[in-house]
Coordinates of C-alpha atoms in Angstrom, one line a residue:
M16 CA -12.3 41.4 -45.7
K17 CA -8.6 40.8 -43.5
F18 CA -7.3 41.2 -40.3
S19 CA -4.5 42.3 -38.5
L20 CA -3.2 39.7 -35.9
S21 CA -3.6 41.4 -33.2
F22 CA -7.2 42.4 -33.2
L23 CA -7.8 38.6 -34.0
L24 CA -6.6 37.5 -30.7
C25 CA -8.0 40.5 -29.1
I26 CA -11.4 39.2 -30.3
T27 CA -10.5 35.3 -29.4
A28 CA -9.5 36.8 -26.0
S29 CA -12.9 38.5 -26.4
I30 CA -14.7 35.1 -26.5
L31 CA -13.2 32.8 -24.2
Y32 CA -13.7 35.7 -21.5
A33 CA -17.3 36.3 -22.1
Q34 CA -17.2 32.4 -21.9
T35 CA -15.3 32.0 -18.4
N36 CA -16.6 30.1 -16.2
R37 CA -17.1 31.5 -12.6
Y38 CA -16.7 30.8 -9.2
E39 CA -16.1 32.2 -5.7
I40 CA -16.2 30.2 -2.2
S41 CA -17.1 30.8 1.2
F42 CA -15.9 30.4 4.8
D43 CA -18.3 32.1 7.0
N44 CA -19.0 28.8 9.0
A45 CA -15.6 27.6 9.2
V46 CA -15.8 26.4 13.1
H47 CA -18.2 23.8 11.4
H48 CA -16.2 22.7 8.7
E49 CA -18.8 24.5 6.0
A50 CA -17.9 25.8 2.1
V51 CA -20.5 27.6 0.6
V52 CA -19.9 27.7 -3.3
K53 CA -21.4 30.0 -5.8
G54 CA -20.6 29.5 -9.8
T55 CA -22.4 31.0 -12.8
F56 CA -22.0 29.8 -15.8
I57 CA -23.5 31.7 -18.9
E58 CA -23.7 31.4 -22.8
L59 CA -25.4 27.8 -22.8
K60 CA -27.1 26.3 -25.6
A61 CA -27.7 23.5 -24.2
D62 CA -31.4 22.7 -22.8
T63 CA -30.2 20.7 -20.2
V64 CA -26.9 21.6 -18.8
A65 CA -25.6 18.7 -16.2
F66 CA -23.0 19.8 -13.1
R67 CA -21.7 16.2 -10.9
M68 CA -18.7 16.5 -8.4
S69 CA -15.5 14.7 -9.4
R70 CA -15.4 10.7 -8.6
T71 CA -11.2 10.7 -8.8
S72 CA -8.5 13.6 -8.4
P73 CA -5.3 13.7 -9.7
G74 CA -2.8 11.8 -7.7
R75 CA -5.0 9.3 -6.8
Y76 CA -6.9 6.4 -8.7
A77 CA -9.7 4.5 -6.4
L78 CA -12.9 6.5 -5.9
H79 CA -13.6 8.7 -3.5
E80 CA -17.3 9.8 -4.1
F81 CA -17.5 13.9 -3.2
A82 CA -20.3 14.2 -3.9
K83 CA -21.6 13.0 -0.3
N84 CA -20.3 15.6 0.8
V85 CA -22.1 17.9 -1.2
Y86 CA -25.6 20.1 0.0
N87 CA -28.4 23.0 0.2
F88 CA -27.9 22.8 -4.0
K89 CA -29.6 24.7 -5.7
A90 CA -29.7 26.6 -9.5
T91 CA -31.3 30.1 -10.7
D92 CA -31.1 31.4 -13.9
S93 CA -29.4 35.0 -14.7
K94 CA -32.8 36.8 -13.3
G95 CA -33.2 34.9 -9.7
K96 CA -35.3 32.5 -10.9
A97 CA -35.3 29.0 -9.7
L98 CA -34.3 26.2 -11.8
E99 CA -35.9 22.3 -12.3
V100 CA -32.7 20.3 -11.0
L101 CA -33.0 16.2 -11.7
R102 CA -31.0 13.8 -9.6
P103 CA -29.9 11.2 -12.6
D104 CA -27.3 10.0 -10.5
P105 CA -25.6 9.8 -7.0
Y106 CA -22.8 12.4 -8.1
S107 CA -24.9 14.7 -11.0
W108 CA -27.0 17.6 -10.9
Q109 CA -29.6 18.5 -14.1
V110 CA -30.7 22.2 -14.4
I111 CA -33.2 22.6 -16.8
G112 CA -35.7 25.6 -18.0
H113 CA -32.3 28.2 -18.1
D114 CA -32.3 31.6 -20.1
G115 CA -28.7 31.0 -20.7
T116 CA -27.2 31.1 -18.1
I117 CA -27.0 29.3 -14.5
A118 CA -26.1 30.6 -11.0
I119 CA -25.7 27.5 -9.2
S120 CA -25.3 27.0 -5.3
Y121 CA -24.9 25.0 -2.7
T122 CA -22.5 24.5 1.0
L123 CA -19.6 21.5 1.1
F124 CA -19.1 20.1 4.4
A125 CA -15.0 19.7 4.6
N126 CA -12.8 18.0 7.2
R127 CA -9.8 16.5 6.3
G128 CA -7.0 17.9 5.5
G129 CA -4.6 15.7 3.4
G130 CA -4.4 15.6 -0.5
T131 CA -7.4 13.7 -1.6
Y132 CA -9.6 16.0 0.3
S133 CA -10.4 19.4 1.5
Q134 CA -10.6 20.5 5.2
V135 CA -12.1 24.0 6.2
D136 CA -12.5 25.1 10.0
E137 CA -10.3 28.4 11.7
T138 CA -7.0 26.9 10.9
H139 CA -7.1 26.6 7.3
A140 CA -9.0 26.3 3.5
H141 CA -7.6 23.2 2.6
L142 CA -8.8 22.7 -0.8
N143 CA -8.8 19.4 -3.6
I144 CA -10.8 20.8 -6.0
P145 CA -11.6 18.1 -7.1
A146 CA -13.4 17.6 -3.5
T147 CA -14.8 21.0 -3.6
F148 CA -15.7 22.4 -7.2
M149 CA -18.8 21.4 -8.9
Y150 CA -18.6 21.2 -12.9
G151 CA -19.5 21.2 -16.0
P152 CA -18.8 17.7 -18.4
D153 CA -19.5 19.7 -21.5
L154 CA -18.5 23.0 -20.1
S155 CA -14.9 21.3 -20.2
D156 CA -12.5 23.9 -22.2
R157 CA -13.5 27.0 -21.4
K158 CA -11.5 29.1 -19.2
I159 CA -12.2 29.4 -15.2
E160 CA -11.9 32.4 -12.2
V161 CA -12.4 31.3 -9.2
D162 CA -12.6 34.7 -6.1
F163 CA -11.7 33.0 -2.3
K164 CA -13.4 35.2 -0.4
L165 CA -11.0 35.2 2.4
R166 CA -11.7 35.3 6.5
E167 CA -9.4 38.8 6.7
D168 CA -10.0 38.4 10.3
L169 CA -7.5 34.7 10.8
N170 CA -4.9 36.7 8.3
W171 CA -5.4 34.0 5.9
K172 CA -3.6 33.9 2.6
I173 CA -3.9 32.4 -0.5
A174 CA -1.5 30.1 -2.3
T175 CA -1.9 28.1 -5.9
Q176 CA -0.4 27.1 -8.3
L177 CA -3.5 29.0 -9.8
P178 CA -2.1 32.5 -11.9
L179 CA -3.6 35.7 -10.0
V180 CA -5.9 37.8 -12.0
S181 CA -6.6 40.9 -9.1
G182 CA -7.5 41.0 -5.3
T183 CA -8.5 37.0 -4.6
T184 CA -9.3 35.9 -8.1
Y185 CA -7.1 33.4 -9.5
S186 CA -8.0 31.8 -13.0
A187 CA -7.2 28.5 -14.6
P188 CA -7.0 27.5 -18.6
N189 CA -9.1 24.9 -18.3
L190 CA -11.2 22.5 -16.5
Y191 CA -7.8 20.1 -16.0
Y192 CA -5.5 22.6 -14.9
F193 CA -8.4 23.7 -12.4
M194 CA -8.5 21.1 -10.9
D195 CA -4.8 20.1 -10.4
S196 CA -4.0 23.0 -9.0
P197 CA -5.0 22.9 -5.2
T198 CA -5.1 25.4 -2.6
E199 CA -3.8 26.6 0.2
I200 CA -5.9 29.4 2.3
S201 CA -4.3 30.2 5.5
D202 CA -1.9 32.0 8.4
H203 CA 0.9 30.8 6.5
A204 CA 4.9 31.3 5.9
V205 CA 6.7 31.6 2.5
R206 CA 10.5 30.8 1.6
E207 CA 11.3 30.9 -2.0
F208 CA 14.6 30.8 -4.1
E209 CA 15.0 30.8 -7.9
V210 CA 17.2 27.7 -9.4
D211 CA 18.9 28.5 -13.5
H212 CA 16.9 26.2 -15.7
N213 CA 19.1 26.7 -18.8
G214 CA 19.1 30.0 -18.8
K215 CA 16.6 31.5 -17.2
Q216 CA 15.7 31.6 -13.8
Q217 CA 12.7 29.3 -12.0
N218 CA 11.5 30.2 -8.6
I219 CA 10.5 27.5 -6.0
R220 CA 8.3 28.9 -3.3
F221 CA 7.8 26.8 -0.4
V222 CA 4.1 27.5 1.9
L223 CA 3.9 25.4 5.2
H224 CA 1.2 26.4 7.2
H225 CA 2.6 24.9 11.0
N226 CA 2.5 26.1 14.8
G227 CA 6.3 26.8 14.6
T228 CA 8.9 29.5 14.9
D229 CA 10.5 30.9 11.6
E230 CA 13.8 29.8 12.4
E231 CA 12.2 25.9 12.5
L232 CA 10.5 27.5 8.9
D233 CA 14.4 28.7 7.8
A234 CA 16.4 25.5 8.6
Y235 CA 13.9 23.0 7.1
F236 CA 13.7 25.1 3.7
E237 CA 17.3 24.2 3.9
Q238 CA 16.4 21.0 3.5
V239 CA 14.3 21.4 0.5
K240 CA 16.1 23.8 -1.5
K241 CA 19.0 20.4 -0.9
V242 CA 16.7 18.4 -2.5
V243 CA 14.9 20.4 -5.1
L244 CA 18.7 20.4 -5.9
A245 CA 19.3 16.8 -5.9
E246 CA 16.8 15.8 -8.1
K247 CA 17.4 18.3 -10.4
E248 CA 20.7 16.4 -10.9
V249 CA 19.1 13.6 -11.5
Y250 CA 17.9 14.5 -14.5
G251 CA 20.4 17.2 -15.6
E252 CA 17.3 20.0 -15.6
L253 CA 14.4 21.2 -13.3
P254 CA 10.5 21.3 -15.6
D255 CA 9.4 24.1 -17.9
F256 CA 6.9 25.0 -13.9
D257 CA 3.7 26.9 -16.0
Y258 CA 3.9 30.1 -15.1
G259 CA 7.4 29.8 -14.3
T260 CA 7.0 28.7 -10.3
Y261 CA 6.8 25.5 -8.7
T262 CA 5.0 25.4 -5.4
F263 CA 5.1 23.3 -2.3
L264 CA 1.6 23.8 0.4
A265 CA 2.6 21.8 3.4
C266 CA 0.7 21.8 6.4
Y267 CA 2.2 20.6 9.0
V268 CA -0.9 21.3 12.1
P269 CA -2.7 19.0 14.2
N270 CA -5.8 19.0 12.5
A271 CA -4.4 17.8 9.2
S272 CA -4.0 13.9 7.8
G273 CA -0.1 12.4 7.0
D274 CA -0.3 12.6 3.0
G275 CA 1.8 13.8 0.6
M276 CA 0.4 13.8 -3.0
E277 CA 1.8 15.6 -6.5
H278 CA 0.5 18.0 -9.0
R279 CA 2.0 19.6 -12.2
N280 CA 3.3 23.0 -10.6
S281 CA 2.9 22.1 -6.8
T282 CA 2.3 19.3 -4.2
V283 CA 0.3 18.8 -1.4
L284 CA 2.8 17.8 2.4
T285 CA 0.8 17.6 5.8
S286 CA 1.6 16.0 8.6
T287 CA 0.4 15.8 12.2
R288 CA 4.1 16.4 13.0
S289 CA 5.3 19.6 13.8
L290 CA 9.2 20.7 12.9
S291 CA 10.0 20.8 16.1
G292 CA 10.9 16.9 18.3
G293 CA 11.6 15.3 14.7
G294 CA 9.4 16.6 12.3
M295 CA 12.5 17.8 10.2
E296 CA 13.6 14.4 9.9
G297 CA 9.6 12.9 9.4
N298 CA 8.7 15.0 6.5
I299 CA 11.6 15.3 4.3
G300 CA 10.9 12.6 3.0
T301 CA 7.7 13.7 1.6
V302 CA 9.5 16.9 -0.2
S303 CA 12.0 14.1 -2.0
H304 CA 9.4 11.8 -3.1
E305 CA 6.4 14.4 -4.1
F306 CA 8.8 16.8 -6.4
F307 CA 10.1 13.6 -8.1
H308 CA 6.4 12.9 -9.7
A309 CA 7.4 16.8 -11.4
W310 CA 9.2 15.2 -13.9
N311 CA 8.8 10.8 -12.9
V312 CA 4.4 11.0 -13.2
E313 CA 3.2 15.1 -14.0
R314 CA 5.7 15.3 -17.7
I315 CA 7.1 11.2 -18.0
R316 CA 3.6 10.0 -17.5
P317 CA 1.7 6.4 -18.5
K318 CA -0.2 6.3 -21.7
S319 CA -2.8 4.5 -20.0
L320 CA -2.9 7.4 -17.1
E321 CA -4.0 10.5 -20.3
P322 CA -6.8 11.6 -20.0
F323 CA -7.6 11.6 -16.2
D324 CA -10.9 10.0 -16.1
F325 CA -12.7 12.6 -13.6
E326 CA -15.8 10.1 -13.6
E327 CA -14.4 6.5 -13.3
A328 CA -11.2 4.8 -11.2
N329 CA -7.8 5.6 -13.1
M330 CA -6.2 2.5 -13.8
S331 CA -2.8 2.0 -14.4
G332 CA -0.1 -1.4 -15.0
A333 CA 2.7 1.3 -14.9
L334 CA 2.9 2.2 -11.6
W335 CA 5.5 0.4 -10.1
F336 CA 7.6 2.3 -12.8
A337 CA 5.7 5.7 -11.5
E338 CA 5.3 4.9 -7.9
G339 CA 7.6 2.8 -6.8
F340 CA 10.8 4.3 -8.7
T341 CA 9.6 7.8 -8.0
S342 CA 10.3 5.5 -4.0
Y343 CA 13.5 4.2 -5.2
Y344 CA 15.1 7.7 -5.0
T345 CA 12.9 9.3 -1.8
N346 CA 16.0 8.0 0.2
L347 CA 18.6 8.2 -2.2
I348 CA 17.8 11.7 -2.8
L349 CA 18.4 12.3 1.0
C350 CA 21.4 10.3 1.2
R351 CA 22.7 12.3 -1.4
A352 CA 21.5 15.5 -0.3
G353 CA 23.5 15.1 3.6
I354 CA 20.4 15.2 4.4
I355 CA 20.7 11.5 6.0
S356 CA 24.1 9.2 6.5
P357 CA 24.4 6.4 3.8
E358 CA 24.5 4.4 6.9
K359 CA 21.0 5.0 7.6
Y360 CA 19.8 4.9 4.2
V361 CA 21.0 1.1 3.9
E362 CA 20.3 0.5 6.7
G363 CA 16.5 1.6 6.2
I364 CA 16.1 -0.2 3.2
S365 CA 16.1 -3.1 5.2
G366 CA 12.0 -2.8 6.0
T367 CA 10.7 -2.5 2.3
F368 CA 13.1 -5.1 1.1
N369 CA 12.1 -7.9 3.9
Y370 CA 8.0 -6.9 2.5
V371 CA 8.2 -7.7 -0.6
W372 CA 11.1 -10.5 -0.9
N373 CA 9.6 -12.3 2.3
S374 CA 5.9 -12.0 0.7
P375 CA 3.6 -15.1 -1.0
A376 CA 1.7 -11.9 -3.2
R377 CA 4.3 -12.8 -5.6
Q378 CA 2.9 -16.1 -6.9
F379 CA -0.1 -14.8 -7.8
F380 CA 0.8 -11.0 -8.9
N381 CA 4.0 -9.7 -11.1
P382 CA 4.5 -5.2 -10.6
I383 CA 2.2 -4.4 -13.9
E384 CA -0.3 -6.9 -12.2
M385 CA -0.1 -5.1 -8.7
S386 CA -0.1 -1.6 -10.3
Y387 CA -3.6 -3.1 -11.4
Q388 CA -4.4 -3.2 -7.9
A389 CA -4.4 0.6 -7.6
P390 CA -8.1 1.3 -7.6
F391 CA -8.5 -1.1 -4.8
V392 CA -6.0 0.2 -2.6
D393 CA -5.6 3.2 -2.8
A394 CA -7.2 5.3 -0.3
A395 CA -10.1 3.1 -1.2
T396 CA -12.2 2.2 1.1
S397 CA -13.7 -1.3 1.4
V398 CA -16.4 -3.1 4.5
D399 CA -15.6 -6.7 3.5
P400 CA -12.1 -8.2 4.3
V401 CA -9.2 -8.7 2.0
N402 CA -6.2 -10.9 2.0
R403 CA -4.1 -8.8 1.2
E404 CA -1.2 -9.9 3.5
N405 CA -0.5 -13.0 1.1
T406 CA -1.8 -11.3 -2.9
F407 CA -0.2 -7.4 -2.5
I408 CA 2.3 -6.0 -2.7
S409 CA 2.5 -2.3 -2.5
Y410 CA 3.4 -1.1 -5.6
Y411 CA 5.6 2.3 -4.2
S412 CA 7.8 -0.8 -2.3
Y413 CA 7.7 -3.6 -4.9
G414 CA 8.8 -0.8 -7.7
S415 CA 11.6 0.6 -5.4
V416 CA 13.7 -2.6 -4.9
L417 CA 13.6 -3.4 -8.1
G418 CA 14.3 0.1 -9.1
L419 CA 16.8 -0.4 -6.4
A420 CA 18.5 -4.1 -8.5
L421 CA 17.8 -2.1 -11.7
D422 CA 20.4 0.5 -10.5
L423 CA 22.8 -1.5 -9.4
S424 CA 22.7 -3.9 -12.0
L425 CA 23.4 -1.1 -14.2
R426 CA 26.6 0.1 -12.7
E427 CA 27.9 -3.1 -13.1
E428 CA 27.4 -1.9 -16.8
K429 CA 29.6 0.9 -15.6
L430 CA 26.2 2.6 -16.6
N431 CA 24.0 4.1 -13.3
L432 CA 19.6 4.7 -14.0
D433 CA 20.0 8.7 -13.1
D434 CA 21.2 8.0 -17.0
F435 CA 18.4 6.2 -18.0
M436 CA 15.4 8.4 -16.2
K437 CA 17.6 11.2 -18.0
L438 CA 17.1 9.4 -21.6
V439 CA 12.8 8.7 -20.8
W440 CA 13.0 11.8 -20.0
K441 CA 14.3 13.6 -23.2
Q442 CA 11.7 10.8 -24.8
Y443 CA 8.9 11.1 -22.5
G444 CA 8.9 13.4 -20.1
K445 CA 10.7 17.4 -21.6
T446 CA 8.3 16.3 -24.9
E447 CA 5.3 15.3 -22.8
K448 CA 4.5 12.5 -25.3
P449 CA 3.0 9.3 -22.4
Y450 CA 4.3 6.1 -22.5
T451 CA 4.1 2.9 -22.8
L452 CA 5.4 -0.4 -20.9
E453 CA 7.1 -1.3 -24.5
N454 CA 8.2 1.9 -24.0
L455 CA 10.3 2.0 -21.2
R456 CA 11.0 -1.2 -22.9
Q457 CA 13.0 0.0 -26.1
S458 CA 14.3 2.7 -23.9
L459 CA 16.8 0.6 -21.4
A460 CA 17.6 -1.6 -24.5
E461 CA 18.4 1.9 -26.2
Y462 CA 20.4 2.7 -23.0
A463 CA 22.1 -1.0 -21.9
G464 CA 21.6 -3.1 -24.9
S465 CA 18.5 -5.1 -25.5
D466 CA 19.7 -9.1 -24.1
F467 CA 19.7 -6.4 -20.3
A468 CA 16.3 -5.4 -21.6
E469 CA 15.0 -7.9 -22.2
T470 CA 16.3 -10.0 -19.7
Y471 CA 15.3 -7.2 -17.0
F472 CA 11.5 -7.2 -17.9
D473 CA 11.4 -10.7 -18.8
K474 CA 12.4 -11.6 -15.2
Y475 CA 11.5 -9.0 -13.1
I476 CA 7.8 -7.8 -14.6
Y477 CA 6.6 -9.3 -16.7
R478 CA 7.7 -12.5 -14.4
S479 CA 7.5 -12.2 -10.5
E480 CA 10.9 -13.4 -9.8
M481 CA 13.5 -11.6 -7.2
P482 CA 17.0 -10.6 -8.6
D483 CA 20.3 -11.3 -7.1
Y484 CA 20.6 -8.8 -4.7
A485 CA 23.1 -9.5 -2.5
S486 CA 25.3 -10.1 -4.8
L487 CA 24.4 -6.6 -6.3
L488 CA 24.1 -4.9 -2.8
G489 CA 27.3 -6.4 -2.2
S490 CA 28.8 -4.4 -5.6
V491 CA 29.0 -1.4 -3.1
G492 CA 29.5 -2.7 -0.3
V493 CA 26.3 -4.2 1.2
T494 CA 25.6 -6.9 3.3
L495 CA 22.4 -8.5 3.3
Q496 CA 22.2 -10.9 6.5
Q497 CA 19.6 -13.2 7.7
D498 CA 19.4 -14.0 11.5
S499 CA 18.1 -17.8 10.9
E500 CA 18.4 -18.0 14.5
R501 CA 15.7 -15.8 15.6
P502 CA 12.2 -18.1 16.3
Y503 CA 9.3 -17.1 14.1
F504 CA 5.6 -17.3 14.7
G505 CA 4.0 -16.0 11.1
A506 CA 1.3 -13.5 12.6
A507 CA 0.4 -10.4 14.4
V508 CA -0.8 -10.9 17.9
S509 CA -1.9 -8.5 20.8
L510 CA -3.5 -8.4 24.2
N511 CA -7.0 -8.4 23.3
G512 CA -8.0 -6.7 26.8
D513 CA -9.1 -9.9 28.7
G514 CA -5.8 -11.3 28.9
H515 CA -6.0 -12.8 25.9
G516 CA -4.3 -12.5 22.7
E517 CA -5.7 -11.7 19.5
I518 CA -4.3 -12.7 16.1
R519 CA -4.7 -9.2 14.2
S520 CA -3.5 -9.9 10.2
N521 CA -4.0 -13.0 8.4
P522 CA -1.2 -14.9 8.6
K523 CA 1.5 -15.2 5.7
I524 CA 1.4 -18.3 3.2
G525 CA 3.4 -20.9 4.7
T526 CA 4.3 -19.5 8.3
P527 CA 3.7 -21.8 11.0
A528 CA 0.7 -19.7 11.7
Y529 CA -0.9 -20.2 8.5
E530 CA 0.5 -24.1 8.6
A531 CA -0.8 -25.2 12.0
G532 CA -4.5 -23.8 10.7
L533 CA -5.0 -20.0 12.7
D534 CA -6.2 -17.1 11.5
K535 CA -7.5 -13.6 11.5
G536 CA -9.5 -13.3 14.9
D537 CA -8.6 -15.9 16.8
I538 CA -8.3 -15.6 20.5
I539 CA -5.9 -17.4 21.9
T540 CA -5.8 -19.1 25.5
D541 CA -3.3 -21.5 26.4
I542 CA 0.3 -22.0 25.1
N543 CA 1.8 -25.2 26.6
G544 CA -0.9 -25.0 29.4
S545 CA 0.2 -21.9 31.3
G546 CA -2.6 -19.1 29.6
F547 CA -1.4 -16.3 28.0
P548 CA 1.7 -14.5 28.2
D549 CA 1.0 -11.9 30.7
G550 CA 3.0 -7.7 31.1
Q551 CA 4.4 -8.2 27.9
Q552 CA 4.4 -8.4 23.8
F553 CA 3.7 -11.4 22.2
S554 CA 7.1 -10.9 20.1
A555 CA 9.3 -10.4 23.1
Y556 CA 7.5 -13.6 24.4
I557 CA 8.5 -15.6 20.8
E558 CA 12.0 -14.2 21.1
K559 CA 13.0 -15.5 24.1
L560 CA 12.6 -19.1 22.6
K561 CA 14.3 -21.1 19.9
V562 CA 13.6 -22.3 16.6
G563 CA 11.8 -25.9 16.3
D564 CA 10.2 -25.3 20.0
T565 CA 6.8 -26.8 19.5
L566 CA 3.4 -24.6 21.3
K567 CA 0.6 -26.6 22.3
I568 CA -2.1 -23.6 21.5
T569 CA -5.4 -23.5 23.2
F570 CA -7.8 -20.8 20.9
E571 CA -10.6 -19.6 21.0
R572 CA -13.2 -19.4 16.9
F573 CA -16.7 -18.6 17.1
G574 CA -17.1 -18.9 20.3
T575 CA -15.9 -22.4 20.4
E576 CA -13.1 -24.1 21.6
K577 CA -9.7 -25.3 19.3
R578 CA -6.5 -26.7 19.7
C579 CA -3.2 -26.6 17.2
T580 CA 0.3 -26.5 17.3
V581 CA 2.5 -24.3 16.3
V582 CA 6.2 -25.1 15.2
L583 CA 8.6 -22.6 15.4
G584 CA 10.0 -21.2 12.0
A585 CA 13.4 -19.2 10.9
N586 CA 13.0 -15.5 11.3
P587 CA 12.8 -14.3 7.2
D588 CA 13.8 -11.1 8.0
Y589 CA 16.9 -10.1 6.7
R590 CA 18.9 -6.9 7.6
L591 CA 21.1 -4.5 5.1
S592 CA 24.3 -2.6 7.0
L593 CA 27.2 -1.6 5.6
M594 CA 30.1 -3.7 5.0
E595 CA 32.6 -2.1 7.4
K596 CA 29.8 -2.3 10.2
E597 CA 29.4 -5.9 9.8
G598 CA 33.8 -6.4 10.3
G599 CA 34.1 -6.4 6.9
K600 CA 36.3 -4.2 4.7
P601 CA 34.8 -3.2 1.1
S602 CA 37.8 -3.3 -2.1
K603 CA 38.2 0.1 -3.2
K604 CA 35.9 -0.6 -6.2
Q605 CA 33.4 -1.8 -3.7
M606 CA 33.6 2.5 -2.3
R607 CA 34.3 3.8 -5.8
Q608 CA 30.7 2.5 -6.6
R609 CA 29.7 3.2 -3.0
K610 CA 30.8 6.6 -3.5
E611 CA 29.4 6.7 -7.4
W612 CA 26.1 4.9 -6.0
L613 CA 25.1 7.6 -2.9
K614 CA 27.0 10.7 -4.2
T615 CA 28.3 11.6 -1.2
E616 CA 32.4 11.3 -0.3
T617 CA 33.3 8.6 1.5
R618 CA 35.9 7.0 4.2

């Protein structure tokens, strides 16, 4: 017997519909940060069905143990009969004795409004899906529908990358897409614009929950549009967003926490800063960073992160590229879009450059191994002290300065990083073929030659050498200068409330404080017989001294008085500046290369 294609599709659709996992979530007790979640799962075959909370979240690499905020769990069958529940581990609930249907319910406590957790209060329901909804690991291929029960008394509306079914019900084709779909429910405002993408229009939607004015939002949205178009220019096209829309979910409210988190067709942007009083400038960098991830991370994706594991930490050696190169473009895009000046962009590199250049951690780990540290540092928490000042460089920062070096090195070969990113996009992003580090090296060899790629990867990726930044920056008329006459102590010291100075961080290896034997937690009581300098910052006190000055220090450690001698060294920090600001005169070639790099007019 033969069936028509349309008939088979209808049969398939009806089967999928019958096997849809359905949720609803309500917020009657939002004032106390509670949500009630209910789920119904039908046509179950196994005698025992496991439900669990995720331990991590897309875009994060560490464990976050979302189960800790779940309580009042109940499970019944289709007739409302209570079912037996076992707890085999801290993350799972095993339900036994069902009749083919299981209905679960539980209460969720949620009070952190960022990219990782959820927050429920009377201003909004800010939902990161893995932090909110239980799932059945064996039911992950099923379609999902979720009904968000709105607080109409609070004028709440729904914003999400999930497609609308009807009313307040939204759907996802499977668990993975559902978990990757943050949702903002609030009295928010929306701005939208269309962008041409290979002859068709894609919608860019900016959702903002804030306490500001429509005029502030309108002005900010103009900056958002500039960022979107400048980043499109890097790759030559937008990604093919599912359902034709990309959604920014922004919460700029006092009860949020500062964060940004990328997702396939949306991103979470949270900040305590309002758009007034400098908030526009302070927040737009996160817009730039997260939207760049729509290409680099979401589609140009490390093979080591595929498939994403909701039950274990996710580790990748490619974060120096995935996060770091994205960080390099973050402020570069703002400069290209005219949101910040070339001078501000260049000078803003200084902090990141010094952090990486002066870190002793490069003697222990290369960028790949720094990336492996993500499960320990990516918003992970622990109670035991660590020595990150000496052993860790953020892969965001490390990758950012390596991206700068690669871009300027390529430009000396009449190439550029934009076109390399286009090639990687074509090979691995547009095709959504996950890449390995060897794939990146091969792509660079294809673009710039095997010798260039071998040198870059061997020296700076597989080892921890640093490029010749003075020469590279000089090629675009930027100076790299060090003030060797500024004195340097080598540890952060602040008043402890008793008129003494407490060392607040581990001294860096090789610094004067480190060599003198001082350590974090030491209390400085006297310097050269004059007590701890009262009424001023310790850094300001040091600035008045000279390189080579000797400080005879008395300090307390574990209640015992000790003494040491610190000889002040030269401050190792550099500053980046436009050459003309330092009294130099860039050549026509330098100015031309700067203009090509920043894609902005130069005088």
